[in-house]
Tab-separated table of C-alpha atoms in Angstrom:
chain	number	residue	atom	x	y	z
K	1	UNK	CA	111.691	180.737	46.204
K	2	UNK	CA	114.913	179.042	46.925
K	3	UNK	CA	114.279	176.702	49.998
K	4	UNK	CA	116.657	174.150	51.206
K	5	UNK	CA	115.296	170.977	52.516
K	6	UNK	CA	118.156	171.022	54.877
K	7	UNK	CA	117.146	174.221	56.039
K	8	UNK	CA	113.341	173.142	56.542
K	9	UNK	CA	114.710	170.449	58.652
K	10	UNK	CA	116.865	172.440	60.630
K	11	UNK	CA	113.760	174.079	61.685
K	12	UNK	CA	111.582	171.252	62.451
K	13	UNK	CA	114.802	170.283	64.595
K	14	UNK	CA	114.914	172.829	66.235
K	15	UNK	CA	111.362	173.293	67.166
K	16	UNK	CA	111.193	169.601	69.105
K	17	UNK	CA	115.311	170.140	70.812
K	18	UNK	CA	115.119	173.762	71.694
K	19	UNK	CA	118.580	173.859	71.579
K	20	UNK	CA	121.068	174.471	68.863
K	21	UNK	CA	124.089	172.489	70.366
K	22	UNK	CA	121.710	169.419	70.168
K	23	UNK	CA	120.174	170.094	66.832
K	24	UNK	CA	124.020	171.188	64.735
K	25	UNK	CA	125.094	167.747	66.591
K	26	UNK	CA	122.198	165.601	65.279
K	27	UNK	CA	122.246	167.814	61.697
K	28	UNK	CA	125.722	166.804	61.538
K	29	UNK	CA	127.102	170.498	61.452
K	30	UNK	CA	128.226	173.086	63.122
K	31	UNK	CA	126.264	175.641	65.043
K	32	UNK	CA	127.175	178.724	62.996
K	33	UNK	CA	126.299	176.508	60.100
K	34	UNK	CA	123.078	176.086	61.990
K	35	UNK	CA	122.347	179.671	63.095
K	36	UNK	CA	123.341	180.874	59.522
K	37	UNK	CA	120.611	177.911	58.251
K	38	UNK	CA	118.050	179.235	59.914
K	39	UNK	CA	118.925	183.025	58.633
K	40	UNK	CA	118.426	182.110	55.361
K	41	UNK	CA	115.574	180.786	55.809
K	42	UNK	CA	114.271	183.324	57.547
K	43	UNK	CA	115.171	185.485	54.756
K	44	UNK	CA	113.859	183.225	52.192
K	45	UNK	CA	110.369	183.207	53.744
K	46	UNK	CA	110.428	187.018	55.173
K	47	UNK	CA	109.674	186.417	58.506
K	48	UNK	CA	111.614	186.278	61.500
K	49	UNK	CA	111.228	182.199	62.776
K	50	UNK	CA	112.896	182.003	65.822
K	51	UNK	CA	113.563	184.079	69.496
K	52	UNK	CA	116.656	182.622	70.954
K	53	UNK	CA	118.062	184.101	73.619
K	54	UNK	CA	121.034	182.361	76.460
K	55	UNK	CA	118.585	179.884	77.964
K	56	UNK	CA	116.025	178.632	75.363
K	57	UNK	CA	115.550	179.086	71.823
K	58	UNK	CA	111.321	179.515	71.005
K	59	UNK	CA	109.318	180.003	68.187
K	60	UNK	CA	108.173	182.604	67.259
K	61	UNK	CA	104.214	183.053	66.132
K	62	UNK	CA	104.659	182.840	62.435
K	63	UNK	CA	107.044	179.570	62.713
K	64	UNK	CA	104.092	178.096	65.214
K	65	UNK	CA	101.981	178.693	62.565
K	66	UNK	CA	103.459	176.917	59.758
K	67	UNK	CA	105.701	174.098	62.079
K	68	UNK	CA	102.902	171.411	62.347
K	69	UNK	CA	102.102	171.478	58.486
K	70	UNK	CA	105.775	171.455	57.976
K	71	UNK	CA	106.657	168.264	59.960
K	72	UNK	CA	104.031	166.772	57.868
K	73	UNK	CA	105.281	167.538	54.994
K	74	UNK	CA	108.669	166.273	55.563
K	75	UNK	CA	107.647	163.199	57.029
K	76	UNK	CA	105.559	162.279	53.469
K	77	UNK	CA	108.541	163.438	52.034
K	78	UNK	CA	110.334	161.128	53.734
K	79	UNK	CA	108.261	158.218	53.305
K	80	UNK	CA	108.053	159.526	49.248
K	81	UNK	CA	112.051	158.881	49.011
K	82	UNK	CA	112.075	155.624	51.174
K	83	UNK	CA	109.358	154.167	48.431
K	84	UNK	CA	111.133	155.386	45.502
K	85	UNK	CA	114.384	154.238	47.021
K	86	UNK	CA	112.834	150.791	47.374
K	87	UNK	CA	111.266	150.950	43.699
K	88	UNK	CA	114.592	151.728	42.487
K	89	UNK	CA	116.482	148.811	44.181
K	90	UNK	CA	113.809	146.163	42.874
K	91	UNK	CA	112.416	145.832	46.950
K	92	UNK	CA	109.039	146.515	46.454
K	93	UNK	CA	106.730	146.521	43.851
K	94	UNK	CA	104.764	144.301	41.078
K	95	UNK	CA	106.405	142.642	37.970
K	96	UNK	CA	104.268	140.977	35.420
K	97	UNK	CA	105.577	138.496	33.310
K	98	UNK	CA	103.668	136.284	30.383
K	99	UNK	CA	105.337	132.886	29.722
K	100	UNK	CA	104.723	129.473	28.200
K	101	UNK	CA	103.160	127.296	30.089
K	102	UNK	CA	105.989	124.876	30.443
K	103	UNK	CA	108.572	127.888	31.693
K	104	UNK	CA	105.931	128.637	34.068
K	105	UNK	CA	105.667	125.196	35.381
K	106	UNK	CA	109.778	124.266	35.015
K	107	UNK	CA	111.258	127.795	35.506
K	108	UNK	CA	108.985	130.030	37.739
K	109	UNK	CA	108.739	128.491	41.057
K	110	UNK	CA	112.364	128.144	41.293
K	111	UNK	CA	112.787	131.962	40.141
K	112	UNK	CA	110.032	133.231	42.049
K	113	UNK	CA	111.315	131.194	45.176
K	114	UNK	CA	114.821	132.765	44.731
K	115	UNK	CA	113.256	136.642	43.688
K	116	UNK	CA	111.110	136.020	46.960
K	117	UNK	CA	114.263	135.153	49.473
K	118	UNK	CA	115.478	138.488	48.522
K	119	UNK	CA	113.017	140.927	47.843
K	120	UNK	CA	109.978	139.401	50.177
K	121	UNK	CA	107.525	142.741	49.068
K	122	UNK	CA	107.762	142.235	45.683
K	123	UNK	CA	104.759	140.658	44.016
K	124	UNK	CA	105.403	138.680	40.847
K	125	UNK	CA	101.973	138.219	38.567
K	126	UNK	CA	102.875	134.853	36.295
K	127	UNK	CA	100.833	134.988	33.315
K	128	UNK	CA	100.291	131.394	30.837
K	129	UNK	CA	100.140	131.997	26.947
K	130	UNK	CA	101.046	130.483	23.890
K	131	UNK	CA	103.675	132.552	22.411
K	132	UNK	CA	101.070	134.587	20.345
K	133	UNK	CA	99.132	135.137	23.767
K	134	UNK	CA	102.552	136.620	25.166
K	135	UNK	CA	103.800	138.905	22.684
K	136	UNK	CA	99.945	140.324	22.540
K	137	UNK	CA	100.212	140.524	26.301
K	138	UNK	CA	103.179	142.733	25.875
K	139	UNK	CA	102.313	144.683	23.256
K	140	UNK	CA	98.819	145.513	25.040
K	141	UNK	CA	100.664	146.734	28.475
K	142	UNK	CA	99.469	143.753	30.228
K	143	UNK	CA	102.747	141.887	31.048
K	144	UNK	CA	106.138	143.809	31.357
K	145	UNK	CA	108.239	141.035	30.018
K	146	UNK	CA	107.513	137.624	28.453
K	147	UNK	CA	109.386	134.341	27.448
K	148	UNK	CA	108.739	132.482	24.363
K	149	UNK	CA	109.639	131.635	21.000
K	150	UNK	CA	110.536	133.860	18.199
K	151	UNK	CA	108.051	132.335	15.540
K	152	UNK	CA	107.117	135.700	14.320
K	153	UNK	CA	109.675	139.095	14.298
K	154	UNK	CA	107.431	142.255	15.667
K	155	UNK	CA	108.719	145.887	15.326
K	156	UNK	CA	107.934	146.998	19.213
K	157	UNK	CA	109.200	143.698	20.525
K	158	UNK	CA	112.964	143.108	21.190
K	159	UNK	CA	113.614	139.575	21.479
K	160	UNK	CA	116.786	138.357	23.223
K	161	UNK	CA	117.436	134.107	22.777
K	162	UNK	CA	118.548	132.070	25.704
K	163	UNK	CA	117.335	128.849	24.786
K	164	UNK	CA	117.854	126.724	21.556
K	165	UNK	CA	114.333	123.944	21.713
K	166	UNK	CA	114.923	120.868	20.435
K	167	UNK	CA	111.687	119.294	18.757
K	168	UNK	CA	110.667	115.622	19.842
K	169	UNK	CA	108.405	113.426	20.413
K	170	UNK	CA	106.559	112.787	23.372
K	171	UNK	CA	104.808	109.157	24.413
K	172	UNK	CA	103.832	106.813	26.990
K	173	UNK	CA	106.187	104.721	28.053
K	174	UNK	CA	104.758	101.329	26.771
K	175	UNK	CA	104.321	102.439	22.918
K	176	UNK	CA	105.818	100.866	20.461
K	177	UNK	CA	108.633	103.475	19.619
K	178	UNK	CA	109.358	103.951	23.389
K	179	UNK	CA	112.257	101.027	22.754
K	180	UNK	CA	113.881	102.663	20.275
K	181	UNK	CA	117.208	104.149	20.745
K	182	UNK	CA	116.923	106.676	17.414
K	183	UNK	CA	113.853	107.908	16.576
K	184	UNK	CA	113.194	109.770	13.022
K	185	UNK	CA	110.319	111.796	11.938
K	186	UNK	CA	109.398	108.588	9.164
K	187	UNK	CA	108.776	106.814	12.090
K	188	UNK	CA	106.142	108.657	13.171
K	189	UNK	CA	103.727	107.804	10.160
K	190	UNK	CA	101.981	104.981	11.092
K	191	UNK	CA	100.675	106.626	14.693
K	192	UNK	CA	97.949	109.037	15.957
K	193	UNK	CA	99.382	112.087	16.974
K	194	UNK	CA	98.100	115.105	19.624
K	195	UNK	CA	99.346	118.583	18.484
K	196	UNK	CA	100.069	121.987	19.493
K	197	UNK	CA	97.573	123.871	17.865
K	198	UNK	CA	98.476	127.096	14.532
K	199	UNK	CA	98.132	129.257	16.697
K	200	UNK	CA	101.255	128.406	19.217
K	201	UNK	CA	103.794	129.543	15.750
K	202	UNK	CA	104.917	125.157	16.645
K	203	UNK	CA	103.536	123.769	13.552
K	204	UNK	CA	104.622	126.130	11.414
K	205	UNK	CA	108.172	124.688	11.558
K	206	UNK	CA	106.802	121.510	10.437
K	207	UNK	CA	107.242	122.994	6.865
K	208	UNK	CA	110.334	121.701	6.045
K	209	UNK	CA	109.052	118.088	6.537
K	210	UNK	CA	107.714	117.487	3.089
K	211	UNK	CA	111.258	118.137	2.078
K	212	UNK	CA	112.289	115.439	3.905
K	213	UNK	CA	109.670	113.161	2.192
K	214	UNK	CA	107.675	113.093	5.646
K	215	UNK	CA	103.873	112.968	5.809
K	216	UNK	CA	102.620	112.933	9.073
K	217	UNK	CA	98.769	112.226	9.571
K	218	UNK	CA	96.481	114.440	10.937
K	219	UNK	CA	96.250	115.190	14.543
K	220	UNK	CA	93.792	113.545	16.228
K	221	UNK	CA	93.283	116.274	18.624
K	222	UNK	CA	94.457	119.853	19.404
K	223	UNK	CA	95.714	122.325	22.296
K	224	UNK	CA	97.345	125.399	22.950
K	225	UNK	CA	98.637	124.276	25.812
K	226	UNK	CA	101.505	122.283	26.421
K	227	UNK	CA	100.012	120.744	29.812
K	228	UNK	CA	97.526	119.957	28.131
K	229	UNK	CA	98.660	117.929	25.317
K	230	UNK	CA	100.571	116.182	28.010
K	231	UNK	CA	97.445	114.694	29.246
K	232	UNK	CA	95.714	113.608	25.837
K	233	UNK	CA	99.524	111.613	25.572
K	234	UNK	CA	98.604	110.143	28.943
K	235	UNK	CA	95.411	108.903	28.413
K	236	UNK	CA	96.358	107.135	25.004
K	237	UNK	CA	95.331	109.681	22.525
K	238	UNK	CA	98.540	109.342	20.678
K	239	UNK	CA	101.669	110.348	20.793
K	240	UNK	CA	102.581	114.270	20.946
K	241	UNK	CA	105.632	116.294	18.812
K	242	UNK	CA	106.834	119.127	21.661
K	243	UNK	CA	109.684	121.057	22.543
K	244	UNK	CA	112.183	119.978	24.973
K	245	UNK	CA	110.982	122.479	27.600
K	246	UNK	CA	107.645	120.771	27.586
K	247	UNK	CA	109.356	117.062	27.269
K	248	UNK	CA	108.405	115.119	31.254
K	249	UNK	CA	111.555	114.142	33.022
K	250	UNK	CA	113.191	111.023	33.026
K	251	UNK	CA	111.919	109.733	36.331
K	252	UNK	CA	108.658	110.551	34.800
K	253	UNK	CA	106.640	106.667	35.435
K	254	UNK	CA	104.257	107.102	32.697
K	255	UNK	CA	105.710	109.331	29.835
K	256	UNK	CA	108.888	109.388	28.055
K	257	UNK	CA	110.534	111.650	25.443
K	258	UNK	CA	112.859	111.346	22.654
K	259	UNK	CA	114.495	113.740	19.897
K	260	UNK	CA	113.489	113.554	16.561
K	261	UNK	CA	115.818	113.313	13.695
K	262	UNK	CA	116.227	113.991	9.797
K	263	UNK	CA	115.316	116.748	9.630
K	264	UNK	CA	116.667	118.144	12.981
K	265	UNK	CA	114.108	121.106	14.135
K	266	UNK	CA	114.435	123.562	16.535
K	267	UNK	CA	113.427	126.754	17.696
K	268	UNK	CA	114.765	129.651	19.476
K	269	UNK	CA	112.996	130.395	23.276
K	270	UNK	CA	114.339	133.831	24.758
K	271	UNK	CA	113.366	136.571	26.487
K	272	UNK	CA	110.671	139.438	25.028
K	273	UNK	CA	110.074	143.040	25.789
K	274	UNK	CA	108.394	146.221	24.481
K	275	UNK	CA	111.698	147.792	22.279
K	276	UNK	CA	112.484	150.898	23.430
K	277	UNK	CA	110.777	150.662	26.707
K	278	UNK	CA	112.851	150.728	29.799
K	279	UNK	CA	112.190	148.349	32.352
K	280	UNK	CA	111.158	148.546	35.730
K	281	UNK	CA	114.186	147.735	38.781
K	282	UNK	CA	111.760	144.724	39.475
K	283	UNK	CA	111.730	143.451	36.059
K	284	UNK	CA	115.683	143.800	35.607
K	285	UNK	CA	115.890	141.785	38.872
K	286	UNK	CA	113.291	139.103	37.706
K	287	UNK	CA	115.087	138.879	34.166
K	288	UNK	CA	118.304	138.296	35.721
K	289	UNK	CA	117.280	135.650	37.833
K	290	UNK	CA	115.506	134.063	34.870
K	291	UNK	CA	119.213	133.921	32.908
K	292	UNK	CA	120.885	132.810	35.948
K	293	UNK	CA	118.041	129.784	35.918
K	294	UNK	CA	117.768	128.776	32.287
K	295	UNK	CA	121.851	129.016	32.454
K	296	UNK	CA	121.361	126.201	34.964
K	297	UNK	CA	118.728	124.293	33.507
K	298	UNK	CA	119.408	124.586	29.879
K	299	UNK	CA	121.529	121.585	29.491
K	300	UNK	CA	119.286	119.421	31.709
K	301	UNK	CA	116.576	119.880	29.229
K	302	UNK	CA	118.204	119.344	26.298
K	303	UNK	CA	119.737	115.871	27.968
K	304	UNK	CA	116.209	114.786	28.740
């Protein structure tokens, strides 16, 4: 059965104008157009639909039969096509992303603020991980697209860098090394130090130290979290080796940060998703944004 759903509309037209001058005006055609429309259709379904005569145009039995059921079904229809039309263009809809917790704290509210302003019905689920945590919230379905670092290559995962991370040193502002204007990993060795923990992939590019003729000592605590790290620096613990993303500003009135030389380390931060897997409008609009944003505040972190 080849129905039009021109034709189908024609009818529902049709059965609320009563007239076909009104109804090829508002169908945008013309009334043989309409009358031959309506003869197809009639043909189509094998019933006669309409009884028009000079004066009025009526339905006949078998189109009052099947007229209610049909306006229904156009008007889902309808609302169908405006949903997927607003899938499509990124305007409604949920987007779940898994990031490190320092993008999340840096990066998202600005994105999310921006994402928000023009597409207010899209919900965006912000999900904190270690880098680990997000590629085995990709891989598992739970997040669309993550950001972290490449520490590990995986098959499914495409990873796309936007963001060379700088590895420093991170302290309160009256220790000892906070004066000095160069700071070197040897001159880390006499202090207590707080540490991401194996299982962020960060102190695995601490290999190439020994090369270097650098011992640090062991950390005197661990997290997996750069926040919280942050706070054991606060509080005195000792001082904490993080990337730049995670490094407090320079207003900051209580901790400072400084780059760490000889060796140089850094590590690449960049965008993650499942390979082969296209992404939702939502997520394309979310991962531009994200560019746009790290294009921006790129530089500012690595001037910290």
């Amino acid at each position: 059965m080849n129905i039009s759903l021109r034709h189908l509309r024609a009818l529902v037209l049709l059965s609320k104008l009563r007239n076909f001058s009104l109804a090829a005006k508002e169908l945008d055609m013309t009334q043989p157009a309409l009358s031959q429309a309506i003869s197809r259709l009639e043909k189509t379904l094998g019933s006669r639909l309409l009884d028009r005569t000079t004066r009025s145009v009526q339905l006949t039995p078998f189109a009052e039969s099947i007229i209610q059921r049909l306006s229904y079904t156009l008007s889902e229809l309808d609302e169908i096509f405006d949903v997927a039309n607003s899938f499509k263009s990124g305007h409604i809809g949920m987007v779940s992303i898994s990031c490190l917790s320092s993008i999340a704290i840096k990066l998202m509210p600005d994105v999310i603020l921006q994402c928000h302003q023009a597409h207010p019905r899209l919900c965006i689920s912000v999900q904190e991980d270690n880098s680990n945590g997000v590629k085995g919230r990709l891989l598992t379905g739970a997040a669309e697209i993550g950001i972290a670092s490449e520490s590990q290559s995986h098959d499914q995962l495409q990873f796309t860098p936007f963001l060379e991370d700088r590895i420093g040193v991170v302290m309160r502002r009256d220790h000892p090394l906070a004066g000095e204007h160069i700071l070197r990993w040897k001159n880390l060795q006499p202090y207590k130090l707080v540490m991401m923990s194996s299982e962020t992939g960060l102190p695995s590019l601490f290999a190439t130290l020994a090369a270097h003729g650098v011992q640090l000592n062991d950390a005197v605590c661990l997290a997996s979290h750069f926040g919280t790290i942050t706070a054991f620096i606060s509080k005195g613990l000792g001082i904490g080796i993080l990337p730049s993303i995670a490094w407090p500003t320079n207003d900051d009135p209580l901790l400072c940060a400084m780059p760490l030389k000889d060796p140089d380390i850094t590590r690449d931060v960049g965008l993650i998703k499942r390979r082969g897997r296209t992404l939702s409008p939502a997520a394309e609009i979310l991962s531009s944004l994200l560019r746009s944003e790290i294009a921006k505040t790129t530089q500012t972190w690595r001037n910290v």
